[in-house]
Tab-separated table of C-alpha atoms in Angstrom:
chain	number	residue	atom	x	y	z
A	1	MET	CA	17.789	-5.208	-6.052
A	2	LYS	CA	14.281	-3.418	-6.875
A	3	THR	CA	12.274	-2.320	-4.285
A	4	GLY	CA	8.465	-2.318	-4.129
A	5	LEU	CA	6.774	0.181	-2.778
A	6	PHE	CA	2.839	-0.580	-1.680
A	7	PHE	CA	1.639	2.388	-0.071
A	8	GLY	CA	-1.795	2.677	1.823
A	9	SER	CA	-3.731	3.954	4.657
A	10	PHE	CA	-3.820	0.301	5.922
A	11	ASN	CA	-6.779	1.561	8.270
A	12	PRO	CA	-6.619	-1.430	9.405
A	13	ILE	CA	-3.894	-4.007	7.256
A	14	HIS	CA	-5.687	-7.283	6.445
A	15	THR	CA	-5.179	-10.639	4.718
A	16	GLY	CA	-5.465	-8.898	1.426
A	17	HIS	CA	-2.970	-6.426	2.069
A	18	LEU	CA	-0.581	-9.124	3.106
A	19	VAL	CA	-1.640	-11.836	0.477
A	20	ILE	CA	-0.456	-8.761	-1.910
A	21	ALA	CA	2.512	-8.022	-0.500
A	22	GLY	CA	3.529	-11.497	-0.273
A	23	TYR	CA	2.764	-12.326	-3.990
A	24	MET	CA	4.712	-9.103	-5.068
A	25	ALA	CA	7.955	-10.225	-3.317
A	26	ALA	CA	8.213	-13.775	-4.244
A	27	PHE	CA	6.241	-13.907	-7.535
A	28	THR	CA	7.903	-10.824	-9.363
A	29	GLU	CA	11.050	-9.415	-10.301
A	30	LEU	CA	10.821	-7.686	-6.842
A	31	LYS	CA	12.960	-8.348	-3.961
A	32	GLU	CA	11.569	-6.886	-1.457
A	33	VAL	CA	8.386	-4.644	-0.883
A	34	TRP	CA	8.121	-1.991	1.683
A	35	LEU	CA	4.953	-0.770	3.218
A	36	VAL	CA	4.908	2.500	3.309
A	37	VAL	CA	1.586	3.828	5.431
A	38	SER	CA	0.440	7.084	4.528
A	39	PRO	CA	-0.407	9.659	6.669
A	40	HIS	CA	-3.221	11.284	4.350
A	41	ASN	CA	-3.994	10.119	0.607
A	42	PRO	CA	-4.671	13.386	-0.921
A	43	LEU	CA	-7.056	11.373	-3.444
A	44	LYS	CA	-8.843	9.852	-0.078
A	45	ASN	CA	-10.869	12.134	3.105
A	46	LYS	CA	-9.419	12.160	6.185
A	47	ASN	CA	-12.446	11.548	8.096
A	48	GLY	CA	-12.570	8.064	9.840
A	49	LEU	CA	-9.125	7.465	9.306
A	50	SER	CA	-7.097	6.014	12.872
A	51	ASN	CA	-3.868	7.327	14.038
A	52	MET	CA	-0.978	7.417	11.452
A	53	TYR	CA	1.328	5.572	14.447
A	54	ASP	CA	-1.556	2.976	15.440
A	55	ARG	CA	-1.826	1.771	11.431
A	56	LEU	CA	2.030	1.659	11.420
A	57	GLU	CA	2.267	-0.454	14.527
A	58	MET	CA	-0.457	-2.646	13.408
A	59	ALA	CA	1.818	-2.916	10.040
A	60	LYS	CA	4.542	-3.894	11.634
A	61	LEU	CA	2.951	-6.254	14.063
A	62	ALA	CA	1.221	-8.186	10.410
A	63	THR	CA	4.835	-8.653	9.174
A	64	GLU	CA	6.996	-8.881	11.589
A	65	ASN	CA	7.549	-12.159	10.859
A	66	ALA	CA	7.425	-11.879	7.115
A	67	GLU	CA	10.218	-12.582	4.810
A	68	ASN	CA	11.278	-9.260	2.456
A	69	ILE	CA	8.397	-7.284	3.876
A	70	LYS	CA	9.191	-4.365	5.676
A	71	VAL	CA	7.085	-1.309	6.477
A	72	SER	CA	8.375	2.423	6.047
A	73	ASP	CA	7.189	5.501	8.337
A	74	MET	CA	8.648	7.454	6.076
A	75	GLU	CA	6.228	9.512	4.255
A	76	PHE	CA	5.111	11.122	8.092
A	77	GLY	CA	8.120	13.647	7.856
A	78	LEU	CA	7.282	14.847	4.267
A	79	PRO	CA	4.920	17.486	3.588
A	80	GLN	CA	0.903	16.262	3.976
A	81	PRO	CA	-1.012	15.269	2.355
A	82	SER	CA	2.048	13.072	0.799
A	83	TYR	CA	2.570	12.889	-3.341
A	84	THR	CA	4.272	9.606	-4.525
A	85	VAL	CA	6.087	12.462	-6.891
A	86	ASP	CA	7.263	14.006	-3.960
A	87	THR	CA	8.071	10.358	-1.934
A	88	LEU	CA	9.649	8.713	-4.718
A	89	THR	CA	11.610	11.823	-5.267
A	90	TYR	CA	12.312	11.815	-1.315
A	91	LEU	CA	13.896	8.185	-1.644
A	92	GLN	CA	15.919	8.030	-4.289
A	93	GLU	CA	17.822	10.919	-3.007
A	94	LYS	CA	18.406	9.354	0.214
A	95	TYR	CA	18.592	5.405	-0.886
A	96	PRO	CA	20.290	6.342	-4.445
A	97	GLY	CA	21.627	3.066	-4.762
A	98	LYS	CA	18.354	1.389	-4.872
A	99	GLU	CA	15.911	0.682	-7.931
A	100	PHE	CA	12.266	1.215	-6.629
A	101	ALA	CA	8.811	0.411	-7.941
A	102	LEU	CA	5.322	0.854	-7.399
A	103	ILE	CA	2.951	-1.306	-6.376
A	104	MET	CA	-0.835	-0.592	-7.288
A	105	GLY	CA	-4.198	-1.965	-7.737
A	106	ALA	CA	-5.919	-1.796	-10.877
A	107	ASP	CA	-8.402	0.226	-9.364
A	108	ASN	CA	-5.498	3.199	-8.701
A	109	LEU	CA	-3.829	2.497	-12.424
A	110	SER	CA	-7.495	3.734	-13.724
A	111	SER	CA	-7.301	6.849	-12.138
A	112	PHE	CA	-3.660	7.117	-12.301
A	113	LYS	CA	-3.543	9.975	-14.407
A	114	LYS	CA	-5.370	12.160	-11.541
A	115	TRP	CA	-1.817	11.941	-9.844
A	116	LYS	CA	-0.029	14.401	-9.374
A	117	ASN	CA	3.017	14.417	-12.187
A	118	TYR	CA	1.823	11.081	-12.974
A	119	GLU	CA	3.872	11.164	-16.700
A	120	VAL	CA	7.118	11.479	-14.857
A	121	ILE	CA	6.333	8.766	-12.497
A	122	LEU	CA	6.131	6.290	-15.524
A	123	GLN	CA	8.909	7.687	-17.092
A	124	ARG	CA	11.566	7.010	-14.115
A	125	TYR	CA	9.384	3.686	-12.301
A	126	GLU	CA	7.842	0.726	-13.256
A	127	ILE	CA	4.684	0.439	-11.606
A	128	TYR	CA	3.070	-3.845	-10.660
A	129	VAL	CA	-0.547	-3.873	-10.725
A	130	TYR	CA	-2.474	-6.138	-9.331
A	131	PRO	CA	-6.484	-6.847	-10.297
A	132	ARG	CA	-9.353	-5.851	-9.096
A	133	PRO	CA	-12.825	-7.263	-10.049
A	134	GLY	CA	-14.586	-5.544	-12.478
A	135	VAL	CA	-11.701	-2.611	-13.000
A	136	ASP	CA	-11.098	-2.307	-16.834
A	137	ILE	CA	-7.387	-0.917	-17.295
A	138	SER	CA	-6.949	-1.650	-21.077
A	139	GLU	CA	-5.348	1.636	-21.591
A	140	TRP	CA	-2.600	0.865	-19.944
A	141	LEU	CA	-2.393	-2.863	-21.369
A	142	GLY	CA	1.536	-3.078	-23.510
A	143	HIS	CA	2.843	0.284	-21.452
A	144	PRO	CA	6.366	-0.302	-21.217
A	145	ALA	CA	6.295	0.463	-17.176
A	146	VAL	CA	3.003	-1.118	-16.190
A	147	LYS	CA	3.184	-4.225	-15.343
A	148	ILE	CA	0.099	-6.563	-15.176
A	149	THR	CA	0.707	-9.604	-12.333
A	150	ASP	CA	-1.530	-12.650	-11.280
A	151	THR	CA	-1.657	-11.279	-7.642
A	152	PRO	CA	-4.410	-13.451	-6.945
A	153	GLN	CA	-7.740	-11.528	-5.776
A	154	MET	CA	-9.193	-11.278	-2.520
A	155	ASP	CA	-12.511	-8.762	-1.834
A	156	ILE	CA	-11.348	-7.565	1.073
A	157	SER	CA	-11.485	-4.104	2.362
A	158	SER	CA	-10.108	-2.029	5.278
A	159	THR	CA	-14.154	-0.167	5.178
A	160	PHE	CA	-15.470	-4.141	5.060
A	161	ILE	CA	-12.818	-4.907	8.086
A	162	ARG	CA	-14.019	-1.985	9.736
A	163	LYS	CA	-17.352	-2.356	9.591
A	164	GLY	CA	-17.455	-6.129	10.856
A	165	ILE	CA	-15.503	-4.607	14.255
A	166	ALA	CA	-17.772	-2.087	14.544
A	167	ALA	CA	-20.638	-4.975	13.825
A	168	GLY	CA	-18.563	-7.245	16.696
A	169	LYS	CA	-17.612	-9.480	13.937
A	170	ASN	CA	-15.740	-12.475	14.495
A	171	LEU	CA	-12.648	-11.487	11.924
A	172	GLN	CA	-9.958	-13.660	12.706
A	173	TYR	CA	-9.329	-15.123	9.069
A	174	PHE	CA	-9.012	-11.701	7.563
A	175	VAL	CA	-7.035	-9.592	10.319
A	176	PRO	CA	-4.030	-11.503	11.690
A	177	ASP	CA	-4.702	-12.245	15.598
A	178	ASN	CA	-2.063	-9.889	17.191
A	179	VAL	CA	-3.631	-6.894	14.767
A	180	LEU	CA	-6.687	-7.652	16.489
A	181	SER	CA	-5.402	-7.816	19.510
A	182	PHE	CA	-4.238	-5.069	19.124
A	183	ILE	CA	-7.415	-3.457	17.849
A	184	ASP	CA	-8.839	-4.985	21.000
A	185	SER	CA	-6.334	-3.351	23.259
A	186	LYS	CA	-7.413	0.187	21.551
A	187	ASN	CA	-11.035	-0.057	21.608
A	188	MET	CA	-10.484	1.132	17.887
A	189	TYR	CA	-13.554	0.895	15.022
A	190	ARG	CA	-16.207	0.662	17.674
């Protein structure tokens, strides 16, 4: 059983994330997808990042009825910032019988050579890539470890969601209702 690992800040989780995870679990060789909530992405600024436990709770709320999609806080106990290659090593030790693959956007793939030990990741794991508008990944086409998918494109970002909340916009169809309720209850992103 191949498990896809979809790492993210999920600050907050939104419909775009869920479409990607759902597509990967239903339309690829992956049997399940784990949403791995990252405490801090080493390539991103930590300022403006909500509490990791709030982000974890929102991801759990968003996927509570999802088939084959689970939420993981595995990086919370690892040294920060978390590097994907270290998390993968940890997972292989913890779950020796599982086969893991990475899920990432074309934007991440385009900067993949900046990742710590990216060559090791390419040797040991497959990478399932979802398209991003205007991102050139032609150098990766035909790479045996890279699987370009036809995941539906939704140009929604967590930044867009946070700005919408701050501006008092109705985001009903962009974020699951139970996640919006959680955000309201905590007065987040205002």
